[in-house]
mmCIF file with all atom_site columns, C-alpha atoms in Angstrom:
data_model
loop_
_atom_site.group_PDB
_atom_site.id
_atom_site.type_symbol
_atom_site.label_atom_id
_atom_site.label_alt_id
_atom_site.label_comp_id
_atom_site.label_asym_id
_atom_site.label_entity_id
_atom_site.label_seq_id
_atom_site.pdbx_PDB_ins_code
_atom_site.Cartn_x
_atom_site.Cartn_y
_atom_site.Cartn_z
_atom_site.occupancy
_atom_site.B_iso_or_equiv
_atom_site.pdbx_formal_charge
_atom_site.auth_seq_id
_atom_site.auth_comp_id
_atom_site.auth_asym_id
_atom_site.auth_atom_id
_atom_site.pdbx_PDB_model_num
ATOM 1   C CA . UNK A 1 1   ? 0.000   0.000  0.000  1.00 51.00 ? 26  UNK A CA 1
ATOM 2   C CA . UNK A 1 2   ? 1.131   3.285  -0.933 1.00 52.00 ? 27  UNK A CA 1
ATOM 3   C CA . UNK A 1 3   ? 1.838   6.020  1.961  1.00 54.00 ? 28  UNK A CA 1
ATOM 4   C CA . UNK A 1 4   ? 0.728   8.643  -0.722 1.00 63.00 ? 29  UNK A CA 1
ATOM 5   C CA . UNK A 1 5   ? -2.271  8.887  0.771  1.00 88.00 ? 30  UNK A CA 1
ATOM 6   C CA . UNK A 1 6   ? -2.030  9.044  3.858  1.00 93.00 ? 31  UNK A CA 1
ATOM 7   C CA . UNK A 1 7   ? 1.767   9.568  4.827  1.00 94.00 ? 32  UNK A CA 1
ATOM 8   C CA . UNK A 1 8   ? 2.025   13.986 4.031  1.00 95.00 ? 33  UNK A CA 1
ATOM 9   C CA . UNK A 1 9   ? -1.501  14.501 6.509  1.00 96.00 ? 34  UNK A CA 1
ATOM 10  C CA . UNK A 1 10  ? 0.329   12.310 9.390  1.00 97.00 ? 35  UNK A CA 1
ATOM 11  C CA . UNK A 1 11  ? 3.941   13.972 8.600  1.00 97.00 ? 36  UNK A CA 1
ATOM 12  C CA . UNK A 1 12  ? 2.435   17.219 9.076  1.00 97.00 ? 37  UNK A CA 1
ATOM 13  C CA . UNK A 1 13  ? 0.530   16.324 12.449 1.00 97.00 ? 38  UNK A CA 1
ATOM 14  C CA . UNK A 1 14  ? 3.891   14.482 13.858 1.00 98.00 ? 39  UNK A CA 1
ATOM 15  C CA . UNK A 1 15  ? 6.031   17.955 12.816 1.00 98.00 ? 40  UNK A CA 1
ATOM 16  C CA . UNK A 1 16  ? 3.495   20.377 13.716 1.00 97.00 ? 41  UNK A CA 1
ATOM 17  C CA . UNK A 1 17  ? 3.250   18.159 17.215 1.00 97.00 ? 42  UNK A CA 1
ATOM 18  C CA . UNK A 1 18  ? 6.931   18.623 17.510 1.00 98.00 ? 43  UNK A CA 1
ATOM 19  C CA . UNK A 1 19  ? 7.244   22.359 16.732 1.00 98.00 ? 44  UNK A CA 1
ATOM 20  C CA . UNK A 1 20  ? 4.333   23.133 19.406 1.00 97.00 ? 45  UNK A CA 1
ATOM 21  C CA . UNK A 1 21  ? 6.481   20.919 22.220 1.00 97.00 ? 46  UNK A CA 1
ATOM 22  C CA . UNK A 1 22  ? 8.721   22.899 25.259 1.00 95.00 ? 47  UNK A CA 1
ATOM 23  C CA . UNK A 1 23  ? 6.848   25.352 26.615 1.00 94.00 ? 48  UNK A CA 1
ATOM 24  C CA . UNK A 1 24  ? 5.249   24.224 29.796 1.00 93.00 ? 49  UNK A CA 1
ATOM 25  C CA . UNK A 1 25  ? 6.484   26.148 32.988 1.00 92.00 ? 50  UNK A CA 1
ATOM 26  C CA . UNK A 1 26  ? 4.958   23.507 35.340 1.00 95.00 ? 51  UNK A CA 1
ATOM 27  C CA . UNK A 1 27  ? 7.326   20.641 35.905 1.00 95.00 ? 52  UNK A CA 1
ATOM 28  C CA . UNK A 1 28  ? 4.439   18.253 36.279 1.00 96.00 ? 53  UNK A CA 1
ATOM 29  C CA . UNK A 1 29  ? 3.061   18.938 32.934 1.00 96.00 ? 54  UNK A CA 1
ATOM 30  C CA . UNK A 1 30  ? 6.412   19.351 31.575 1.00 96.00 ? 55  UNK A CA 1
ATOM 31  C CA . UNK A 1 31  ? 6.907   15.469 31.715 1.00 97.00 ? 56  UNK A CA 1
ATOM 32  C CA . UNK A 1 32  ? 3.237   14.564 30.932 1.00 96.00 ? 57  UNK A CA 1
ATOM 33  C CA . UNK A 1 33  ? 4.076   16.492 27.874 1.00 97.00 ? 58  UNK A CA 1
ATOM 34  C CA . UNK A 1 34  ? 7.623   14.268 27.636 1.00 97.00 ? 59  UNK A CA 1
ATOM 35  C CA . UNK A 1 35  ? 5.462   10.944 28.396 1.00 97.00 ? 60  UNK A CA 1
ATOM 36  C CA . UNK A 1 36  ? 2.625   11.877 26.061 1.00 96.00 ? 61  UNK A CA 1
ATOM 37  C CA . UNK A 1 37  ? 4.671   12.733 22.879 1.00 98.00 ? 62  UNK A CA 1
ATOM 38  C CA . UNK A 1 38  ? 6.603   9.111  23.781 1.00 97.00 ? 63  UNK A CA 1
ATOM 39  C CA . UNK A 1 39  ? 3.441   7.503  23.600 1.00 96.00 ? 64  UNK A CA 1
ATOM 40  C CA . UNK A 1 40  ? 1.909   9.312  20.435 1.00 96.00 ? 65  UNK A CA 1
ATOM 41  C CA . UNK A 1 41  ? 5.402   8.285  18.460 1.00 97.00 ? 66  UNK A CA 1
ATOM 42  C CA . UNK A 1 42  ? 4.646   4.681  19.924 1.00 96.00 ? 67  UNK A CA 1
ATOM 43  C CA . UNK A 1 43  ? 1.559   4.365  18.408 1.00 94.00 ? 68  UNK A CA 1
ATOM 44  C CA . UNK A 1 44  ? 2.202   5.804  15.165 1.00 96.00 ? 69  UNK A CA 1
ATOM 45  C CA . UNK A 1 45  ? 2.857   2.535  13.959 1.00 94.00 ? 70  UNK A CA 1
ATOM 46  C CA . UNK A 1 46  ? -0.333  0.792  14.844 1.00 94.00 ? 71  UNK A CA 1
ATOM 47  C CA . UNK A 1 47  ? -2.316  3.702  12.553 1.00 95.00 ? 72  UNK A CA 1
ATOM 48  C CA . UNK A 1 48  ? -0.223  2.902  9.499  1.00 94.00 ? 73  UNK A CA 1
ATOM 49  C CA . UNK A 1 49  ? -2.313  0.588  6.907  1.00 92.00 ? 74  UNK A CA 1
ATOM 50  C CA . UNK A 1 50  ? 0.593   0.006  5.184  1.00 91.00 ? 75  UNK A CA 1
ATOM 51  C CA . UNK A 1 51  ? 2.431   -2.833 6.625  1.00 91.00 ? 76  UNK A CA 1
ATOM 52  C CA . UNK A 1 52  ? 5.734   -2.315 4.845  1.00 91.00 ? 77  UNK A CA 1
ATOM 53  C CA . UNK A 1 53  ? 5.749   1.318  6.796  1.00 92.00 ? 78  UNK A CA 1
ATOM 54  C CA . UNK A 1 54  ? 5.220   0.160  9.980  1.00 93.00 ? 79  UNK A CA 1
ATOM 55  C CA . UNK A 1 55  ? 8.015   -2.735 9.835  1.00 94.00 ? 80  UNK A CA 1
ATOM 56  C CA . UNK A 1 56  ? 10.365  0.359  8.766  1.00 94.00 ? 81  UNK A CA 1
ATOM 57  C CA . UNK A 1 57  ? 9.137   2.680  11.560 1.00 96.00 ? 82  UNK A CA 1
ATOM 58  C CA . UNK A 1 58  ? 9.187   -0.575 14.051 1.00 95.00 ? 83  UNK A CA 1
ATOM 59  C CA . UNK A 1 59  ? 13.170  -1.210 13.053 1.00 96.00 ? 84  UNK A CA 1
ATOM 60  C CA . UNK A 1 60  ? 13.461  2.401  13.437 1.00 96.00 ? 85  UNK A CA 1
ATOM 61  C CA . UNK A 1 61  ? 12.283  2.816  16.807 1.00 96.00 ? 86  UNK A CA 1
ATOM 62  C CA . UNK A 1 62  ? 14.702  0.189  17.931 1.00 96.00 ? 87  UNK A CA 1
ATOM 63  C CA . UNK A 1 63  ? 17.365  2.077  16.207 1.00 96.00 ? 88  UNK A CA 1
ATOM 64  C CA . UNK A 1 64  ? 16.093  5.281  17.697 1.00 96.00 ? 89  UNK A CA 1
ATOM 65  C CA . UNK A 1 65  ? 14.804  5.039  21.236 1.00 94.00 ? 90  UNK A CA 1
ATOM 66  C CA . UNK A 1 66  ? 12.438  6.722  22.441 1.00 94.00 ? 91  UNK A CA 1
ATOM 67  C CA . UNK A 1 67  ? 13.402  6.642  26.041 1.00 92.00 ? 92  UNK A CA 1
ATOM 68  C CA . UNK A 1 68  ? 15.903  9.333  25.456 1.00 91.00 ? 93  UNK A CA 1
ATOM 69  C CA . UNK A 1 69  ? 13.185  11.620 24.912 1.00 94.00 ? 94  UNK A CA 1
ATOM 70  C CA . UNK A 1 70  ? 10.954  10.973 27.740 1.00 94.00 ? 95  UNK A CA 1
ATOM 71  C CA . UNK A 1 71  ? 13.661  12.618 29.767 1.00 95.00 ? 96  UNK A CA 1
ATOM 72  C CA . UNK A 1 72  ? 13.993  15.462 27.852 1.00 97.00 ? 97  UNK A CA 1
ATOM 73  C CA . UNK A 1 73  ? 11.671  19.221 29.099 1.00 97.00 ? 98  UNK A CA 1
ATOM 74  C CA . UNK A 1 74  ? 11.660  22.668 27.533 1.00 96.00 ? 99  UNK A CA 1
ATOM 75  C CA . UNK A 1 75  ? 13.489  23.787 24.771 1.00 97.00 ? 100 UNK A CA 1
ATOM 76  C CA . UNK A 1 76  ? 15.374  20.243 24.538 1.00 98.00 ? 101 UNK A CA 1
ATOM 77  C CA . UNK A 1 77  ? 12.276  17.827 24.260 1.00 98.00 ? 102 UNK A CA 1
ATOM 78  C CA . UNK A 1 78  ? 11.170  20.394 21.217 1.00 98.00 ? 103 UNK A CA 1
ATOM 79  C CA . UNK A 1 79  ? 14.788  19.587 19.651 1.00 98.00 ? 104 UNK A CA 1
ATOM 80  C CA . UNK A 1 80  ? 15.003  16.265 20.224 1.00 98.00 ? 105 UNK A CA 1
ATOM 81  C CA . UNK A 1 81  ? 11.694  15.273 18.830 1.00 98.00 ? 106 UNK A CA 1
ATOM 82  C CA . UNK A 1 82  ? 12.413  17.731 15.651 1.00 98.00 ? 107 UNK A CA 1
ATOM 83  C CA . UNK A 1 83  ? 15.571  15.707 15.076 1.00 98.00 ? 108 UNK A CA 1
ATOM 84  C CA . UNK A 1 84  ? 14.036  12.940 15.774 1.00 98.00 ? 109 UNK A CA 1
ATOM 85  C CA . UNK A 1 85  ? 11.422  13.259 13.431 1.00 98.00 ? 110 UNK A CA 1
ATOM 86  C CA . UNK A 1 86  ? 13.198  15.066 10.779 1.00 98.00 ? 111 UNK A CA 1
ATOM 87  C CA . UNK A 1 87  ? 15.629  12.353 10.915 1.00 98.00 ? 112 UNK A CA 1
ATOM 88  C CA . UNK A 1 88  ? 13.483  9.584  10.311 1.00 97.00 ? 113 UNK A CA 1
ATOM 89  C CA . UNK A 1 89  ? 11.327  11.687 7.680  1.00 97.00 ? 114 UNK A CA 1
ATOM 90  C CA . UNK A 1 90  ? 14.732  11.974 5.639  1.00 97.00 ? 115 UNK A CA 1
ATOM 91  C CA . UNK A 1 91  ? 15.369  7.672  6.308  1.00 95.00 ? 116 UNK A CA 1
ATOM 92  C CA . UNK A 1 92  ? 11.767  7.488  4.439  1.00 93.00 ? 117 UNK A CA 1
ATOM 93  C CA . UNK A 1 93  ? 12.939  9.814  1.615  1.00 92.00 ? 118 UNK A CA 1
ATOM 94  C CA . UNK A 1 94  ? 16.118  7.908  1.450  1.00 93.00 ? 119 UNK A CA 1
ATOM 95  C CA . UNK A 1 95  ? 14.246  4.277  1.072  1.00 90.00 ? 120 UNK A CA 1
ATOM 96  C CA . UNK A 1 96  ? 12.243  5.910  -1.496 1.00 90.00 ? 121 UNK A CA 1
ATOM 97  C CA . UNK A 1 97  ? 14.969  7.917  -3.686 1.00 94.00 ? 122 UNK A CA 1
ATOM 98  C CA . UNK A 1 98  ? 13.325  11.295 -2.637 1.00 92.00 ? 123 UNK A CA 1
ATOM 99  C CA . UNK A 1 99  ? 15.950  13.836 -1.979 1.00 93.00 ? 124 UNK A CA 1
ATOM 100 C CA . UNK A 1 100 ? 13.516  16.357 0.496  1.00 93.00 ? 125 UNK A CA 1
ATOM 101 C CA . UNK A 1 101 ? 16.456  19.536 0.251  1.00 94.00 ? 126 UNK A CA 1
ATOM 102 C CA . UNK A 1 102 ? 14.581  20.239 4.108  1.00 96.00 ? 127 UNK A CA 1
ATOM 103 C CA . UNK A 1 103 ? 17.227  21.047 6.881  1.00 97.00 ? 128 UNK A CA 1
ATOM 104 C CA . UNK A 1 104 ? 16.047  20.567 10.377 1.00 98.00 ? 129 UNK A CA 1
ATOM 105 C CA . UNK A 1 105 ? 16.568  24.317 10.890 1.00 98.00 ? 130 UNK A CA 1
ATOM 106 C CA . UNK A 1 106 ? 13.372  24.803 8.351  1.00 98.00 ? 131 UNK A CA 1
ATOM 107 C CA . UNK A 1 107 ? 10.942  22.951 10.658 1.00 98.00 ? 132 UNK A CA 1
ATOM 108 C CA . UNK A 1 108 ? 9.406   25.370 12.247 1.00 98.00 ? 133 UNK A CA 1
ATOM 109 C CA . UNK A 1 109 ? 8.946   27.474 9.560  1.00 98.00 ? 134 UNK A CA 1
ATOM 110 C CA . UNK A 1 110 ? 7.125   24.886 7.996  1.00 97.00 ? 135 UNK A CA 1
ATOM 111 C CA . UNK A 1 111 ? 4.948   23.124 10.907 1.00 97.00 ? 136 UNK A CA 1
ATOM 112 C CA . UNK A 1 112 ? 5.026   25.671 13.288 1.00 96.00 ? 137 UNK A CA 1
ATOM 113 C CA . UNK A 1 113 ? 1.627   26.735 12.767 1.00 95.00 ? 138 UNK A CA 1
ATOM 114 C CA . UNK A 1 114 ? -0.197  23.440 11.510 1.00 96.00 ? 139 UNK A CA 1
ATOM 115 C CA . UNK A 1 115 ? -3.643  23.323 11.601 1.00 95.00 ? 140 UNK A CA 1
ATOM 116 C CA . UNK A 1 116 ? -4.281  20.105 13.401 1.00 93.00 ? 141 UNK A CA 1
ATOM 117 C CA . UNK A 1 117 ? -7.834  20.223 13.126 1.00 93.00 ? 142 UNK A CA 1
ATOM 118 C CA . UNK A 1 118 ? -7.609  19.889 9.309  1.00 95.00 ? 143 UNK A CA 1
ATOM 119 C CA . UNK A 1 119 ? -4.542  17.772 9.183  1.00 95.00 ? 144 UNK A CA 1
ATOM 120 C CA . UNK A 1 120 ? -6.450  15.076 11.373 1.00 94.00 ? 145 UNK A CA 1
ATOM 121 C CA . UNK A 1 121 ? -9.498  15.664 9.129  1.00 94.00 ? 146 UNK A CA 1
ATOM 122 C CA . UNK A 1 122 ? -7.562  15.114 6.122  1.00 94.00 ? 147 UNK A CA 1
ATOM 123 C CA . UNK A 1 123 ? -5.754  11.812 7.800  1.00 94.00 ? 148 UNK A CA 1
ATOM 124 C CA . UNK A 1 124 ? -8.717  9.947  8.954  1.00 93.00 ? 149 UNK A CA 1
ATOM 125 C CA . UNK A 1 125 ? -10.329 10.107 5.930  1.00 91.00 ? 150 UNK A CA 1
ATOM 126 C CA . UNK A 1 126 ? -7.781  8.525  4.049  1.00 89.00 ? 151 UNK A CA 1
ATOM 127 C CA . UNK A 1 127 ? -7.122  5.965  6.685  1.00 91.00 ? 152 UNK A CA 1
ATOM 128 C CA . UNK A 1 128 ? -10.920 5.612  7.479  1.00 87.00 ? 153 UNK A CA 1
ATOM 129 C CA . UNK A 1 129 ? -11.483 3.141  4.270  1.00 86.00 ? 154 UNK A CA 1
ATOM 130 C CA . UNK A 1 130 ? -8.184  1.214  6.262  1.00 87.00 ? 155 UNK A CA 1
ATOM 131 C CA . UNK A 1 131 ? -10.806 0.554  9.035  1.00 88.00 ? 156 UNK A CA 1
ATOM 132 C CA . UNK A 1 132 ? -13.267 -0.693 7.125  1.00 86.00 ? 157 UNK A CA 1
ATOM 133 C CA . UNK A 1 133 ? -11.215 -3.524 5.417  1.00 89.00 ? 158 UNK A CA 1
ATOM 134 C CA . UNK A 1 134 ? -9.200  -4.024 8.859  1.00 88.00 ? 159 UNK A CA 1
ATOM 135 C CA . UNK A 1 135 ? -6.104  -2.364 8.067  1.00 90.00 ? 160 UNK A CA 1
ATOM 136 C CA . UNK A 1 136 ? -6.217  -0.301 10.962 1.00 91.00 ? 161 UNK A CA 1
ATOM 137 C CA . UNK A 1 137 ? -8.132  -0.975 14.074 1.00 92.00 ? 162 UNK A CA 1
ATOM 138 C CA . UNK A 1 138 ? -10.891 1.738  14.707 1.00 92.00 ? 163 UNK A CA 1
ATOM 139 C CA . UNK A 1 139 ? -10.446 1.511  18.247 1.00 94.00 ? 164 UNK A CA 1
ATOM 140 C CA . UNK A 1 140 ? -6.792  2.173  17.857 1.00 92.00 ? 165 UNK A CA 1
ATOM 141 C CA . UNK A 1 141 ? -7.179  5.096  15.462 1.00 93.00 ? 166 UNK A CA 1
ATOM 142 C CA . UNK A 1 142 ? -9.667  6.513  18.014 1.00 94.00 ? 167 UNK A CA 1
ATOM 143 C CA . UNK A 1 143 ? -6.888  6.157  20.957 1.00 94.00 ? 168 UNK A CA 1
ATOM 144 C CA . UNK A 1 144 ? -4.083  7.751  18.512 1.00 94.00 ? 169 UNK A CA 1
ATOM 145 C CA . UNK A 1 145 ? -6.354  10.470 18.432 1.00 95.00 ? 170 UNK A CA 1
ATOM 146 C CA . UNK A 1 146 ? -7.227  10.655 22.417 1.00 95.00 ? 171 UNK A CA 1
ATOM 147 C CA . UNK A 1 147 ? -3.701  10.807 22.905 1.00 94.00 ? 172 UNK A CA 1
ATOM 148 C CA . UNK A 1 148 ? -3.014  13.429 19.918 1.00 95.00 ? 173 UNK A CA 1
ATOM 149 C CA . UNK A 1 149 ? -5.494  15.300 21.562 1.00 94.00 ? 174 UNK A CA 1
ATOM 150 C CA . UNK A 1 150 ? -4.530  15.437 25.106 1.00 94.00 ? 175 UNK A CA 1
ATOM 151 C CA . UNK A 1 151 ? -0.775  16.374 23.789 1.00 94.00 ? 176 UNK A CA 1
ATOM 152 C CA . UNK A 1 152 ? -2.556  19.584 22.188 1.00 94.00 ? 177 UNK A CA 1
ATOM 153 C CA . UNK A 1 153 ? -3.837  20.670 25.232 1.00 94.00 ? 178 UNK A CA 1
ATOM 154 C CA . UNK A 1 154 ? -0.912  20.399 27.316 1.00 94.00 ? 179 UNK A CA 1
ATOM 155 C CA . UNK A 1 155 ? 1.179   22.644 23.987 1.00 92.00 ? 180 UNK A CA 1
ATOM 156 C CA . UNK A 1 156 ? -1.742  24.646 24.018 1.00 88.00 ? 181 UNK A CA 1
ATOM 157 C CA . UNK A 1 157 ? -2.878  24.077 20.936 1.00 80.00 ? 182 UNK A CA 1
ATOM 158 C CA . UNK A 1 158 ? -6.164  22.576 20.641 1.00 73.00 ? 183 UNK A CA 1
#
């Protein structure tokens, strides 16, 4: 299955995630933020119909862990989670001969003021057919989006 589809919507909701990350003041919410963005990346993988994709982002998870995040705050969880995500954006271009000419310096340029209302909209309805045919479990699209959700209320964003 092709990410055509599907793949620029969720790009733009995991960049635009990332650029809104690193500004809570209150140390509790600070690592909710840290725990919550570790969980959203975790799940990405279960909302991908294309199983190809998520074997990729699976063996680059392991690659890449995620733990080192969680214990980022502030201005350093925003960083790591651009370069985290830029990075593996630019391992996707690679595997598919796509030279982006992005630097991780243009991120927030480019996602820092995503719409996430009309990113989501535009990502579950090209993924919604995937729950129909049991690509993609409903109930874990619906959780993906739970979690999306609470991570724009702690940025502020929702």
């Amino acid at each position: 299955m092709s990410s055509k589809p599907w793949g620029p919507p969720l790009w733009k909701i995991l960049h635009g995630i990332a650029e809104a990350l690193g500004n809570q003041s209150v140390p509790m919410l600070a690592t909710d933020e840290a725990h919550e963005i570790v969980f959203l990346l975790r799940d990405v993988e279960k909302i991908m119909p294309c199983q190809l994709c998520r074997t990729h982002y699976r063996e680059w998870r392991k690659n890449h862990p995620l733990e080192e995040i969680d214990r980022l705050r502030g201005h350093m969880l925003k960083t790591g989670v651009r370069q985290w995500l830029f990075d593996c954006h630019e391992q996707v271009n690679q595997s598919r001969n796509i030279e982006s000419g992005l630097t991780v310096d243009q991120m927030p340029e480019l996602y820092g003021n995503v719409d996430f209302k009309e990113a989501w909209g535009e990502f579950f309805t090209k993924v919604k057919l995937n729950t129909e045919i049991g690509l993609v479990s409903q109930s874990v699209l619906e959780n993906f989006h739970r979690r999306l959700g609470m991570l724009r209320k702690l940025v502020g964003r929702y």
